[in-house]
Amino acid sequence: MIVTKLDKTGVKEECHTHLSALFPVALLEDCSMRVFSNPVGSGSLWFDNLATADGTPVAYDPQARAFLPMPPFCANREVIGCNWIAPEQGAFCRSCAMTALAPDPSITGAFPNWATTEAAKRWAIDNLGRWHWFRPEDPGARPVFHMLAEGPTPVFMGHAEGVVTISVAEADPVLSITRRQALDEPYRTMIGHMRHEISHMLWWRLSLRQDFLDAFRTMFGDERADYTAALQRHYNQGPAPDWRQYYLTTYASAHPHEDWAETAAHLMHLTDITDSFVAAGLSSPEIPSAGWDPYSEPDAYRLIHIAAGLAVGVNHINRSMGLSDLYPFMLSDTARRKLAFVHDWLRRGAQGL
Ligand SMILES: [Zn+2]
Ligand SMILES: [Zn+2]
């Protein structure tokens, strides 16, 4: 009952009021951070946790952005380890409810891969919620997900008319690395796929506005250019030699749609790197203040500057363990301008501003 009430509350302030009344622990900071308070004891909880350290089952309430120690849990909890709450017993959580097609369980690895895929989706959806996308205050369409396993035929990821198709096979590390090497990509992860494909869906949402379309075409070029021919040319000839001056990745240079999706995904990467850095309690001289929320930062260039600095630092930390770079990309001036454009639209687009 309490959860239903919480689920219907609108915004941050309300989440503070209700939650602090219910659980008089220090939940106030939780509404904007990736590390959460334990609702039944001491210690922290991480976004994917299903239970506290002492084994008490908990669930994440995406509306309140806090953990609760009580059902109703998502109907997918036992199936794929979804840790979000549901609006009522036996129902799916807000994220699982967006999945219209689940993979064929007879295909090897389909369910473990699906579980990893849904975890990446919950992360990406929760991040976007910080800019109000797909929350109750967003009056627009929600994405519909088709989560497909790969049998003998490959699954092509993509977006069409609000439907996002994801190959859950990409959650398999061997397959993912094989494809990353074949395509000569510096980075390939499920959360990267998720952000890229959702970005196409966000473009579709924003493209209902003429002011967006006009501004988009000025910044990214005309997306009405023949898509199939552009992709064909990209795979046959590769990118222009000077692509680094204008694009974040070679794929972004193929067509304005892919440039948007890559740029929007990178804005989500950079904002989340910064948010996770701050949430982990780490510090840097570049961080404006102790309570600074990267998702609320209005100055895109400031955010990008801070994120780029942190990425260089964390890349160096990764080398201490022989790992590849966290963020293996360079940000040209043109790329920064496009990132700032995306930032502006993603911050206000969900609210029709
Ligand atoms: Zn769920
Ligand atoms: Zn794409």
Coordinates of C-alpha atoms and ligand atoms in Angstrom, one line a residue:
M1 CA 0.0 0.0 0.0
I2 CA 2.7 2.4 1.0
V3 CA 4.6 1.5 -2.2
T4 CA 1.6 2.2 -4.4
K5 CA 1.3 5.6 -2.7
L6 CA 5.0 6.3 -3.3
D7 CA 4.7 5.2 -6.9
K8 CA 2.1 7.8 -7.6
T9 CA 4.0 10.7 -6.1
G10 CA 5.3 13.1 -8.7
V11 CA 8.7 14.5 -8.1
K12 CA 11.9 14.6 -6.0
E13 CA 10.6 16.8 -3.2
E14 CA 7.7 14.5 -2.6
C15 CA 9.9 11.5 -2.6
H16 CA 11.9 13.2 0.2
T17 CA 8.9 13.9 2.3
H18 CA 7.2 10.5 2.0
L19 CA 10.4 8.5 2.4
S20 CA 11.9 10.4 5.3
A21 CA 8.5 10.1 7.1
L22 CA 8.5 6.3 6.5
F23 CA 12.1 5.6 7.1
P24 CA 13.8 8.2 9.3
V25 CA 17.2 7.4 8.0
A26 CA 19.4 9.6 5.9
L27 CA 17.5 9.1 2.7
L28 CA 17.6 12.7 1.5
E29 CA 20.8 12.4 -0.4
D30 CA 19.7 9.1 -2.0
C31 CA 17.4 10.7 -4.5
S32 CA 20.2 11.8 -6.7
M33 CA 23.0 9.3 -6.1
R34 CA 24.0 5.9 -7.4
V35 CA 24.9 4.6 -3.9
F36 CA 21.9 4.1 -1.7
S37 CA 21.1 3.8 2.0
N38 CA 20.1 0.4 3.5
P39 CA 16.4 0.9 4.6
V40 CA 16.7 -1.8 7.3
G41 CA 20.2 -1.3 8.8
S42 CA 23.6 0.3 8.3
G43 CA 25.7 0.2 5.2
S44 CA 25.1 1.0 1.5
L45 CA 23.3 -0.6 -1.3
W46 CA 24.3 -0.6 -4.9
F47 CA 21.9 -0.1 -7.8
D48 CA 21.7 -3.8 -8.7
N49 CA 21.4 -5.3 -5.2
L50 CA 18.6 -7.8 -4.5
A51 CA 19.3 -8.0 -0.8
T52 CA 21.2 -6.2 2.0
A53 CA 24.6 -7.6 3.3
D54 CA 22.7 -9.6 5.9
G55 CA 20.3 -11.1 3.4
T56 CA 17.2 -9.0 3.8
P57 CA 15.4 -8.8 0.4
V58 CA 15.1 -5.3 -0.9
A59 CA 13.9 -3.7 -4.0
Y60 CA 14.6 -0.5 -5.8
D61 CA 11.8 2.0 -6.2
P62 CA 12.6 4.0 -9.4
Q63 CA 10.1 6.7 -8.6
A64 CA 11.5 7.5 -5.2
R65 CA 15.1 6.4 -6.2
A66 CA 15.5 4.5 -3.0
F67 CA 15.5 0.9 -1.7
L68 CA 12.5 -0.5 0.1
P69 CA 12.5 -3.7 2.2
M70 CA 9.0 -4.9 1.2
P71 CA 7.1 -6.2 -1.8
P72 CA 5.5 -6.0 -4.3
F73 CA 8.6 -7.1 -6.1
C74 CA 8.8 -7.2 -9.9
A75 CA 7.3 -10.4 -11.4
N76 CA 10.7 -10.9 -13.2
R77 CA 12.6 -11.0 -9.9
E78 CA 12.9 -14.8 -9.8
V79 CA 13.2 -15.1 -13.6
I80 CA 16.0 -12.6 -14.4
G81 CA 16.9 -11.1 -11.0
C82 CA 15.2 -7.8 -11.6
N83 CA 15.4 -5.8 -8.3
W84 CA 12.8 -3.1 -9.0
I85 CA 9.5 -2.8 -7.2
A86 CA 6.2 -3.4 -9.0
P87 CA 3.0 -1.3 -8.7
E88 CA 1.2 -4.4 -7.4
Q89 CA 1.7 -8.1 -6.6
G90 CA 2.4 -10.1 -9.8
A91 CA 3.0 -7.1 -12.0
F92 CA 6.2 -6.1 -13.8
C93 CA 8.2 -3.1 -12.7
R94 CA 8.4 0.1 -14.8
S95 CA 11.4 -1.2 -16.8
C96 CA 10.3 -4.8 -17.4
A97 CA 6.9 -3.5 -18.4
M98 CA 8.6 -1.9 -21.4
T99 CA 9.8 -5.3 -22.7
A100 CA 7.2 -6.6 -25.1
L101 CA 9.2 -9.5 -26.4
A102 CA 11.4 -11.7 -24.3
P103 CA 14.0 -14.1 -25.9
D104 CA 13.3 -17.7 -26.9
P105 CA 14.3 -19.7 -23.8
S106 CA 15.2 -22.7 -25.9
I107 CA 18.3 -20.8 -27.4
T108 CA 21.4 -21.5 -25.3
G109 CA 22.3 -18.7 -22.9
A110 CA 19.1 -16.7 -23.7
F111 CA 18.0 -16.2 -20.1
P112 CA 21.3 -15.3 -18.5
N113 CA 22.0 -13.0 -21.4
W114 CA 18.6 -11.5 -21.1
A115 CA 19.1 -10.9 -17.3
T116 CA 22.4 -8.9 -18.1
T117 CA 20.6 -7.0 -20.9
E118 CA 17.7 -6.0 -18.6
A119 CA 20.2 -4.9 -15.9
A120 CA 21.8 -2.6 -18.5
K121 CA 18.4 -1.3 -19.5
R122 CA 17.4 -0.5 -15.9
W123 CA 20.6 1.4 -15.5
A124 CA 20.1 3.4 -18.7
I125 CA 16.4 4.1 -18.0
D126 CA 17.1 5.2 -14.5
N127 CA 19.8 7.6 -15.7
L128 CA 17.4 9.1 -18.3
G129 CA 14.8 9.5 -15.5
R130 CA 17.2 12.1 -14.0
W131 CA 16.2 14.3 -17.0
H132 CA 12.5 13.1 -16.5
W133 CA 12.4 10.8 -19.5
F134 CA 9.8 8.0 -19.1
R135 CA 8.7 9.1 -15.6
P136 CA 5.1 10.1 -14.8
E137 CA 5.9 13.7 -15.5
D138 CA 6.9 12.8 -19.1
P139 CA 3.7 12.8 -21.2
G140 CA 5.3 11.2 -24.2
A141 CA 5.6 7.6 -25.5
R142 CA 7.7 5.0 -23.7
P143 CA 10.1 2.8 -25.6
V144 CA 8.9 -0.7 -26.4
F145 CA 11.7 -3.3 -26.2
H146 CA 12.1 -6.5 -28.3
M147 CA 14.8 -8.5 -26.5
L148 CA 15.9 -11.3 -28.9
A149 CA 18.3 -14.2 -28.6
E150 CA 20.3 -15.1 -31.6
G151 CA 19.8 -18.6 -33.1
P152 CA 21.4 -19.5 -36.4
T153 CA 20.5 -16.0 -37.8
P154 CA 21.9 -12.8 -36.3
V155 CA 19.6 -10.2 -34.7
F156 CA 20.1 -6.6 -36.0
M157 CA 19.7 -4.1 -33.2
G158 CA 17.8 -1.0 -34.1
H159 CA 14.9 1.3 -33.6
A160 CA 11.7 1.8 -35.6
E161 CA 8.7 3.9 -34.5
G162 CA 9.3 3.6 -30.8
V163 CA 10.3 -0.1 -30.9
V164 CA 13.9 -0.8 -29.8
T165 CA 15.3 -4.2 -30.8
I166 CA 18.2 -5.5 -28.8
S167 CA 20.2 -8.7 -29.3
V168 CA 20.7 -10.2 -25.9
A169 CA 23.5 -12.4 -27.3
E170 CA 25.7 -9.2 -27.1
A171 CA 25.7 -9.8 -23.3
D172 CA 27.9 -12.8 -24.0
P173 CA 31.5 -11.5 -23.6
V174 CA 33.1 -13.8 -26.2
L175 CA 30.6 -12.8 -28.8
S176 CA 30.8 -9.2 -28.0
I177 CA 34.6 -9.1 -28.1
T178 CA 34.6 -11.1 -31.4
R179 CA 32.4 -8.5 -33.0
R180 CA 34.2 -5.6 -31.4
Q181 CA 37.5 -6.8 -33.0
A182 CA 35.8 -7.6 -36.4
L183 CA 34.4 -4.0 -36.5
D184 CA 37.6 -2.5 -35.1
E185 CA 35.7 -0.7 -32.3
P186 CA 37.4 0.7 -29.2
Y187 CA 34.3 0.0 -27.0
R188 CA 31.4 -2.4 -27.1
T189 CA 29.2 -3.1 -24.1
M190 CA 25.5 -3.8 -23.5
I191 CA 25.0 -0.5 -21.7
G192 CA 26.6 1.1 -24.8
H193 CA 24.1 -0.6 -27.1
M194 CA 21.2 0.3 -24.8
R195 CA 22.1 4.0 -24.8
H196 CA 22.7 4.1 -28.5
E197 CA 19.4 2.4 -29.5
I198 CA 17.4 4.4 -26.9
S199 CA 18.9 7.5 -28.4
H200 CA 17.3 6.7 -31.7
M201 CA 14.0 6.5 -29.9
L202 CA 14.6 9.8 -28.2
W203 CA 15.4 11.4 -31.5
W204 CA 12.0 10.0 -32.8
R205 CA 10.3 11.6 -29.8
L206 CA 12.0 14.9 -30.3
S207 CA 11.5 14.9 -34.0
L208 CA 7.8 15.6 -33.5
R209 CA 8.9 19.2 -32.9
Q210 CA 9.8 21.3 -35.9
D211 CA 12.1 23.5 -33.8
F212 CA 14.1 20.4 -32.9
L213 CA 14.3 19.2 -36.5
D214 CA 15.5 22.6 -37.8
A215 CA 18.2 22.8 -35.1
F216 CA 19.2 19.2 -35.6
R217 CA 19.7 19.5 -39.3
T218 CA 21.9 22.6 -38.8
M219 CA 24.1 20.7 -36.3
F220 CA 24.1 17.1 -37.7
G221 CA 23.1 17.4 -41.3
D222 CA 19.9 16.2 -43.1
E223 CA 18.8 12.8 -41.8
R224 CA 16.6 12.4 -44.8
A225 CA 19.7 11.4 -46.8
D226 CA 19.5 7.7 -48.0
Y227 CA 20.2 5.6 -44.9
T228 CA 20.9 2.3 -46.6
A229 CA 23.2 3.8 -49.2
A230 CA 25.1 5.7 -46.4
L231 CA 25.6 2.5 -44.3
Q232 CA 26.6 0.6 -47.5
R233 CA 29.2 3.3 -48.3
H234 CA 30.4 3.3 -44.6
Y235 CA 31.0 -0.5 -44.6
N236 CA 32.6 -0.5 -48.1
Q237 CA 34.8 2.6 -47.9
G238 CA 35.3 3.3 -44.2
P239 CA 35.3 6.7 -42.7
A240 CA 36.9 9.9 -44.2
P241 CA 40.5 10.3 -43.0
D242 CA 39.7 13.4 -41.0
W243 CA 36.6 11.8 -39.2
R244 CA 38.1 12.5 -35.7
Q245 CA 37.7 16.2 -36.2
Y246 CA 33.9 15.9 -36.6
Y247 CA 32.8 12.6 -35.1
L248 CA 33.1 10.7 -31.8
T249 CA 33.3 7.3 -33.7
T250 CA 33.7 6.1 -37.2
Y251 CA 30.1 4.8 -37.1
A252 CA 28.9 8.2 -36.2
S253 CA 30.3 9.5 -39.5
A254 CA 28.0 7.1 -41.5
H255 CA 24.8 9.1 -41.3
P256 CA 23.2 11.9 -39.3
H257 CA 21.0 9.4 -37.5
E258 CA 24.0 7.4 -36.3
D259 CA 25.9 10.6 -35.4
W260 CA 23.0 11.6 -33.2
A261 CA 22.7 8.1 -31.5
E262 CA 26.5 7.9 -30.9
T263 CA 26.6 11.5 -29.6
A264 CA 23.6 11.1 -27.3
A265 CA 25.0 7.8 -26.0
H266 CA 28.3 9.5 -25.3
L267 CA 26.6 12.3 -23.5
M268 CA 24.9 9.6 -21.3
H269 CA 28.3 7.9 -20.8
L270 CA 30.1 11.1 -19.8
T271 CA 27.3 12.3 -17.5
D272 CA 27.1 8.9 -15.8
I273 CA 30.9 8.6 -15.4
T274 CA 30.8 11.9 -13.6
D275 CA 27.7 11.1 -11.5
S276 CA 29.1 7.7 -10.5
F277 CA 32.5 9.4 -9.6
V278 CA 30.7 11.8 -7.3
A279 CA 28.3 9.2 -5.9
A280 CA 31.3 7.0 -4.9
G281 CA 32.6 9.8 -2.7
L282 CA 35.6 10.6 -4.9
S283 CA 36.8 14.1 -5.4
S284 CA 38.6 16.2 -7.9
P285 CA 39.5 19.9 -8.0
E286 CA 37.2 20.2 -11.0
I287 CA 34.1 19.2 -9.1
P288 CA 32.2 22.5 -8.3
S289 CA 30.9 21.6 -4.8
A290 CA 30.2 18.7 -2.5
G291 CA 26.5 18.3 -3.3
W292 CA 26.9 18.9 -7.1
D293 CA 24.5 16.9 -9.3
P294 CA 25.9 16.4 -12.8
Y295 CA 22.3 15.7 -14.1
S296 CA 21.2 19.2 -12.9
E297 CA 24.2 21.0 -14.3
P298 CA 22.8 23.5 -16.9
D299 CA 26.2 24.3 -18.5
A300 CA 26.9 21.5 -21.0
Y301 CA 30.5 22.7 -21.7
R302 CA 31.3 22.7 -18.0
L303 CA 29.9 19.2 -17.5
I304 CA 31.8 17.9 -20.6
H305 CA 35.0 19.5 -19.4
I306 CA 34.7 17.9 -16.0
A307 CA 33.7 14.5 -17.4
A308 CA 36.6 14.5 -19.9
G309 CA 39.1 15.3 -17.1
L310 CA 37.7 12.5 -14.9
A311 CA 37.7 10.0 -17.9
V312 CA 41.4 10.7 -18.5
G313 CA 42.1 10.1 -14.8
V314 CA 40.1 6.8 -14.6
N315 CA 41.7 5.6 -17.8
H316 CA 45.0 5.9 -16.0
I317 CA 43.7 4.0 -12.9
N318 CA 42.5 1.2 -15.2
R319 CA 46.0 0.8 -16.4
S320 CA 47.1 -0.1 -12.9
M321 CA 45.1 -3.3 -13.3
G322 CA 46.0 -3.9 -16.9
L323 CA 42.5 -3.1 -18.0
S324 CA 41.5 -1.2 -21.2
D325 CA 40.5 2.4 -20.9
L326 CA 37.2 3.3 -19.3
Y327 CA 36.5 5.9 -22.0
P328 CA 38.7 5.4 -25.1
F329 CA 37.6 8.4 -27.1
M330 CA 38.8 11.9 -27.9
L331 CA 36.5 14.9 -27.8
S332 CA 37.1 17.3 -30.7
D333 CA 35.6 20.8 -30.6
T334 CA 32.9 19.8 -33.0
A335 CA 32.1 16.7 -30.9
R336 CA 31.8 19.0 -27.8
R337 CA 29.4 21.3 -29.7
K338 CA 27.2 18.3 -30.7
L339 CA 27.3 16.9 -27.1
A340 CA 26.2 20.3 -25.8
F341 CA 23.3 20.3 -28.4
V342 CA 22.2 16.8 -27.2
H343 CA 22.5 17.9 -23.6
D344 CA 20.2 20.9 -24.1
W345 CA 17.5 18.7 -25.7
L346 CA 17.8 15.8 -23.4
R347 CA 17.5 18.1 -20.4
R348 CA 14.3 19.7 -21.5
G349 CA 12.8 17.4 -24.1
A350 CA 10.9 15.1 -21.8
Q351 CA 9.0 18.0 -20.3
G352 CA 8.2 19.6 -23.6
L353 CA 10.2 22.7 -22.7
Ligands
ZN1 ZN 11.5 -5.7 -13.5
ZN2 ZN 22.2 3.3 -34.6

